Amino acid sequence: RGKTMRRYLVVANQTLAAGQLERKVRECLAAGPCAFHIVVPATPPREHLTWVEGDARAIARERLDRALAWFRALGAEVDGTVGDARPLLAIGDALREEPFDEIILSTLPAGASRWLRMDLPSRVEAAFGMPVSHVVSRPERSAVTGSSG
């Protein structure tokens, strides 16, 4: 069968272009042949009090397009989709499409993260019975404000 390619399912939204996720991707690439599939749940943005599903999907799509570009810039083989607003359903949909070796879940820090408040990392592990790497990052925007640390 030759060398096996590891497949990673990356689940992220606001933290897609964040440093910790990049570090994890580089680790995966260094470990051997691998491919990534990014799912961006179309979670309604918190900062918009009134939103329509189309907005959430458009924002998710934009984040996905940017993420695909920088994964490719790192030399990764990658594709991706915008998923259901509920991350567990989005992950389930992706796993029905194709098999993965590991799920990389990228969230905001505790406190800021809705996904952590709903205990998503352990729920994903329990629901799908596969390894989950949880990566915590600040939102992409922090680079713009110039805040360090």
PDB file of C-alpha atoms in Angstrom:
ATOM      1  CA  ARG A   1       0.000   0.000   0.000  1.00  0.00           C
ATOM      2  CA  GLY A   2       3.064   2.249   0.200  1.00  0.00           C
ATOM      3  CA  LYS A   3       3.295   5.022   2.725  1.00  0.00           C
ATOM      4  CA  THR A   4       0.019   5.925   4.312  1.00  0.00           C
ATOM      5  CA  MET A   5      -1.143   9.488   4.216  1.00  0.00           C
ATOM      6  CA  ARG A   6      -2.583  10.794   7.453  1.00  0.00           C
ATOM      7  CA  ARG A   7      -5.758  12.802   7.086  1.00  0.00           C
ATOM      8  CA  TYR A   8      -6.561  15.626   9.490  1.00  0.00           C
ATOM      9  CA  LEU A   9      -9.953  17.219   9.917  1.00  0.00           C
ATOM     10  CA  VAL A  10      -9.403  20.839  10.985  1.00  0.00           C
ATOM     11  CA  VAL A  11     -12.389  22.475  12.661  1.00  0.00           C
ATOM     12  CA  ALA A  12     -12.075  26.208  13.276  1.00  0.00           C
ATOM     13  CA  ASN A  13     -13.792  29.504  12.715  1.00  0.00           C
ATOM     14  CA  GLN A  14     -12.369  32.694  14.230  1.00  0.00           C
ATOM     15  CA  THR A  15      -8.974  31.128  14.908  1.00  0.00           C
ATOM     16  CA  LEU A  16      -8.252  29.826  11.410  1.00  0.00           C
ATOM     17  CA  ALA A  17      -5.238  32.000  10.684  1.00  0.00           C
ATOM     18  CA  ALA A  18      -3.910  31.942  14.225  1.00  0.00           C
ATOM     19  CA  GLY A  19      -0.379  31.065  15.297  1.00  0.00           C
ATOM     20  CA  GLN A  20      -1.089  27.989  17.406  1.00  0.00           C
ATOM     21  CA  LEU A  21      -2.950  26.314  14.578  1.00  0.00           C
ATOM     22  CA  GLU A  22      -0.082  27.076  12.217  1.00  0.00           C
ATOM     23  CA  ARG A  23       2.337  25.434  14.651  1.00  0.00           C
ATOM     24  CA  LYS A  24       0.158  22.306  14.774  1.00  0.00           C
ATOM     25  CA  VAL A  25      -0.094  22.165  10.971  1.00  0.00           C
ATOM     26  CA  ARG A  26       3.692  22.443  10.660  1.00  0.00           C
ATOM     27  CA  GLU A  27       4.067  19.588  13.187  1.00  0.00           C
ATOM     28  CA  CYS A  28       1.733  17.408  11.145  1.00  0.00           C
ATOM     29  CA  LEU A  29       3.599  18.211   7.932  1.00  0.00           C
ATOM     30  CA  ALA A  30       6.931  17.400   9.576  1.00  0.00           C
ATOM     31  CA  ALA A  31       5.615  14.047  10.828  1.00  0.00           C
ATOM     32  CA  GLY A  32       5.038  12.654   7.339  1.00  0.00           C
ATOM     33  CA  PRO A  33       2.722  12.706   4.341  1.00  0.00           C
ATOM     34  CA  CYS A  34      -0.635  14.177   5.260  1.00  0.00           C
ATOM     35  CA  ALA A  35      -3.637  16.054   3.961  1.00  0.00           C
ATOM     36  CA  PHE A  36      -6.037  18.443   5.633  1.00  0.00           C
ATOM     37  CA  HIS A  37      -9.741  19.070   5.292  1.00  0.00           C
ATOM     38  CA  ILE A  38     -10.966  22.281   6.912  1.00  0.00           C
ATOM     39  CA  VAL A  39     -14.515  22.628   8.145  1.00  0.00           C
ATOM     40  CA  VAL A  40     -15.662  26.109   9.139  1.00  0.00           C
ATOM     41  CA  PRO A  41     -18.967  25.885  11.013  1.00  0.00           C
ATOM     42  CA  ALA A  42     -21.181  28.765   9.879  1.00  0.00           C
ATOM     43  CA  THR A  43     -21.639  29.957  13.440  1.00  0.00           C
ATOM     44  CA  PRO A  44     -23.521  33.246  13.670  1.00  0.00           C
ATOM     45  CA  PRO A  45     -21.072  36.000  14.546  1.00  0.00           C
ATOM     46  CA  ARG A  46     -21.602  37.226  18.074  1.00  0.00           C
ATOM     47  CA  GLU A  47     -20.935  40.855  17.235  1.00  0.00           C
ATOM     48  CA  HIS A  48     -23.997  40.997  14.957  1.00  0.00           C
ATOM     49  CA  LEU A  49     -27.211  41.137  16.938  1.00  0.00           C
ATOM     50  CA  THR A  50     -29.333  40.636  13.879  1.00  0.00           C
ATOM     51  CA  TRP A  51     -27.919  38.221  11.390  1.00  0.00           C
ATOM     52  CA  VAL A  52     -29.157  36.005   8.652  1.00  0.00           C
ATOM     53  CA  GLU A  53     -27.758  32.601   7.921  1.00  0.00           C
ATOM     54  CA  GLY A  54     -26.367  33.886   4.637  1.00  0.00           C
ATOM     55  CA  ASP A  55     -24.138  36.342   6.527  1.00  0.00           C
ATOM     56  CA  ALA A  56     -22.722  33.628   8.767  1.00  0.00           C
ATOM     57  CA  ARG A  57     -22.045  31.436   5.745  1.00  0.00           C
ATOM     58  CA  ALA A  58     -20.418  34.318   3.840  1.00  0.00           C
ATOM     59  CA  ILE A  59     -18.111  35.098   6.776  1.00  0.00           C
ATOM     60  CA  ALA A  60     -17.252  31.402   7.167  1.00  0.00           C
ATOM     61  CA  ARG A  61     -16.578  31.113   3.429  1.00  0.00           C
ATOM     62  CA  GLU A  62     -14.224  34.099   3.532  1.00  0.00           C
ATOM     63  CA  ARG A  63     -12.332  32.590   6.492  1.00  0.00           C
ATOM     64  CA  LEU A  64     -12.162  29.249   4.710  1.00  0.00           C
ATOM     65  CA  ASP A  65     -10.751  30.809   1.526  1.00  0.00           C
ATOM     66  CA  ARG A  66      -8.064  32.628   3.520  1.00  0.00           C
ATOM     67  CA  ALA A  67      -7.208  29.463   5.450  1.00  0.00           C
ATOM     68  CA  LEU A  68      -6.923  27.359   2.285  1.00  0.00           C
ATOM     69  CA  ALA A  69      -4.487  29.937   0.909  1.00  0.00           C
ATOM     70  CA  TRP A  70      -2.207  29.900   3.952  1.00  0.00           C
ATOM     71  CA  PHE A  71      -2.324  26.112   4.398  1.00  0.00           C
ATOM     72  CA  ARG A  72      -1.159  25.868   0.774  1.00  0.00           C
ATOM     73  CA  ALA A  73       1.522  28.473   1.469  1.00  0.00           C
ATOM     74  CA  LEU A  74       2.808  26.143   4.209  1.00  0.00           C
ATOM     75  CA  GLY A  75       2.976  23.388   1.607  1.00  0.00           C
ATOM     76  CA  ALA A  76      -0.069  21.473   2.837  1.00  0.00           C
ATOM     77  CA  GLU A  77      -2.466  19.508   0.678  1.00  0.00           C
ATOM     78  CA  VAL A  78      -5.826  20.926   1.712  1.00  0.00           C
ATOM     79  CA  ASP A  79      -9.461  21.324   0.839  1.00  0.00           C
ATOM     80  CA  GLY A  80     -12.425  22.485   2.869  1.00  0.00           C
ATOM     81  CA  THR A  81     -16.079  23.308   3.285  1.00  0.00           C
ATOM     82  CA  VAL A  82     -18.392  25.567   5.229  1.00  0.00           C
ATOM     83  CA  GLY A  83     -20.279  23.380   7.668  1.00  0.00           C
ATOM     84  CA  ASP A  84     -23.399  23.413   9.796  1.00  0.00           C
ATOM     85  CA  ALA A  85     -23.609  26.202  12.386  1.00  0.00           C
ATOM     86  CA  ARG A  86     -23.503  23.520  15.097  1.00  0.00           C
ATOM     87  CA  PRO A  87     -19.904  22.284  15.195  1.00  0.00           C
ATOM     88  CA  LEU A  88     -20.781  18.712  16.252  1.00  0.00           C
ATOM     89  CA  LEU A  89     -23.074  18.356  13.245  1.00  0.00           C
ATOM     90  CA  ALA A  90     -20.506  19.954  10.941  1.00  0.00           C
ATOM     91  CA  ILE A  91     -17.895  17.419  12.126  1.00  0.00           C
ATOM     92  CA  GLY A  92     -20.324  14.514  11.780  1.00  0.00           C
ATOM     93  CA  ASP A  93     -21.120  15.552   8.205  1.00  0.00           C
ATOM     94  CA  ALA A  94     -17.415  15.684   7.300  1.00  0.00           C
ATOM     95  CA  LEU A  95     -16.718  12.268   8.865  1.00  0.00           C
ATOM     96  CA  ARG A  96     -19.547  10.707   6.864  1.00  0.00           C
ATOM     97  CA  GLU A  97     -17.923  11.975   3.655  1.00  0.00           C
ATOM     98  CA  GLU A  98     -14.473  10.472   4.245  1.00  0.00           C
ATOM     99  CA  PRO A  99     -12.304   8.899   6.942  1.00  0.00           C
ATOM    100  CA  PHE A 100      -9.874  10.935   9.049  1.00  0.00           C
ATOM    101  CA  ASP A 101      -7.089   9.942  11.435  1.00  0.00           C
ATOM    102  CA  GLU A 102      -7.394  12.898  13.754  1.00  0.00           C
ATOM    103  CA  ILE A 103      -9.537  15.949  14.420  1.00  0.00           C
ATOM    104  CA  ILE A 104      -7.760  19.244  15.066  1.00  0.00           C
ATOM    105  CA  LEU A 105     -10.105  21.535  16.925  1.00  0.00           C
ATOM    106  CA  SER A 106      -9.027  25.166  17.092  1.00  0.00           C
ATOM    107  CA  THR A 107     -10.849  27.378  19.590  1.00  0.00           C
ATOM    108  CA  LEU A 108     -10.575  30.747  21.242  1.00  0.00           C
ATOM    109  CA  PRO A 109      -9.243  30.803  24.815  1.00  0.00           C
ATOM    110  CA  ALA A 110     -11.534  29.755  27.661  1.00  0.00           C
ATOM    111  CA  GLY A 111     -13.904  32.590  28.488  1.00  0.00           C
ATOM    112  CA  ALA A 112     -14.033  33.903  24.933  1.00  0.00           C
ATOM    113  CA  SER A 113     -14.846  30.541  23.414  1.00  0.00           C
ATOM    114  CA  ARG A 114     -18.434  29.407  23.026  1.00  0.00           C
ATOM    115  CA  TRP A 115     -17.092  26.033  21.872  1.00  0.00           C
ATOM    116  CA  LEU A 116     -15.236  25.553  25.157  1.00  0.00           C
ATOM    117  CA  ARG A 117     -18.257  26.598  27.173  1.00  0.00           C
ATOM    118  CA  MET A 118     -20.155  23.762  25.533  1.00  0.00           C
ATOM    119  CA  ASP A 119     -17.167  21.467  26.235  1.00  0.00           C
ATOM    120  CA  LEU A 120     -16.739  20.765  22.546  1.00  0.00           C
ATOM    121  CA  PRO A 121     -13.326  18.996  22.669  1.00  0.00           C
ATOM    122  CA  SER A 122     -14.505  16.208  24.980  1.00  0.00           C
ATOM    123  CA  ARG A 123     -17.903  16.012  23.304  1.00  0.00           C
ATOM    124  CA  VAL A 124     -16.239  15.529  19.911  1.00  0.00           C
ATOM    125  CA  GLU A 125     -13.990  12.807  21.331  1.00  0.00           C
ATOM    126  CA  ALA A 126     -16.958  11.061  22.955  1.00  0.00           C
ATOM    127  CA  ALA A 127     -19.184  11.379  19.898  1.00  0.00           C
ATOM    128  CA  PHE A 128     -16.730  10.156  17.283  1.00  0.00           C
ATOM    129  CA  GLY A 129     -14.251   8.064  19.274  1.00  0.00           C
ATOM    130  CA  MET A 130     -11.157   9.390  17.568  1.00  0.00           C
ATOM    131  CA  PRO A 131      -8.137  11.446  18.596  1.00  0.00           C
ATOM    132  CA  VAL A 132      -8.832  15.141  19.038  1.00  0.00           C
ATOM    133  CA  SER A 133      -6.063  17.729  19.223  1.00  0.00           C
ATOM    134  CA  HIS A 134      -7.305  20.886  20.852  1.00  0.00           C
ATOM    135  CA  VAL A 135      -5.428  24.043  19.861  1.00  0.00           C
ATOM    136  CA  VAL A 136      -6.187  27.327  21.626  1.00  0.00           C
ATOM    137  CA  SER A 137      -5.525  30.571  19.783  1.00  0.00           C
ATOM    138  CA  ARG A 138      -6.441  34.198  19.948  1.00  0.00           C
ATOM    139  CA  PRO A 139      -8.738  35.455  17.220  1.00  0.00           C
ATOM    140  CA  GLU A 140      -7.101  36.557  13.964  1.00  0.00           C
ATOM    141  CA  ARG A 141      -7.920  40.175  14.675  1.00  0.00           C
ATOM    142  CA  SER A 142      -5.335  40.534  17.453  1.00  0.00           C
ATOM    143  CA  ALA A 143      -2.623  40.917  14.807  1.00  0.00           C
ATOM    144  CA  VAL A 144      -4.333  44.072  13.551  1.00  0.00           C
ATOM    145  CA  THR A 145      -4.612  45.758  16.944  1.00  0.00           C
ATOM    146  CA  GLY A 146      -0.906  45.217  17.490  1.00  0.00           C
ATOM    147  CA  SER A 147      -1.352  43.753  20.950  1.00  0.00           C
ATOM    148  CA  SER A 148       1.581  41.555  21.912  1.00  0.00           C
ATOM    149  CA  GLY A 149       1.681  38.448  24.086  1.00  0.00           C
TER     150      GLY A 149
END
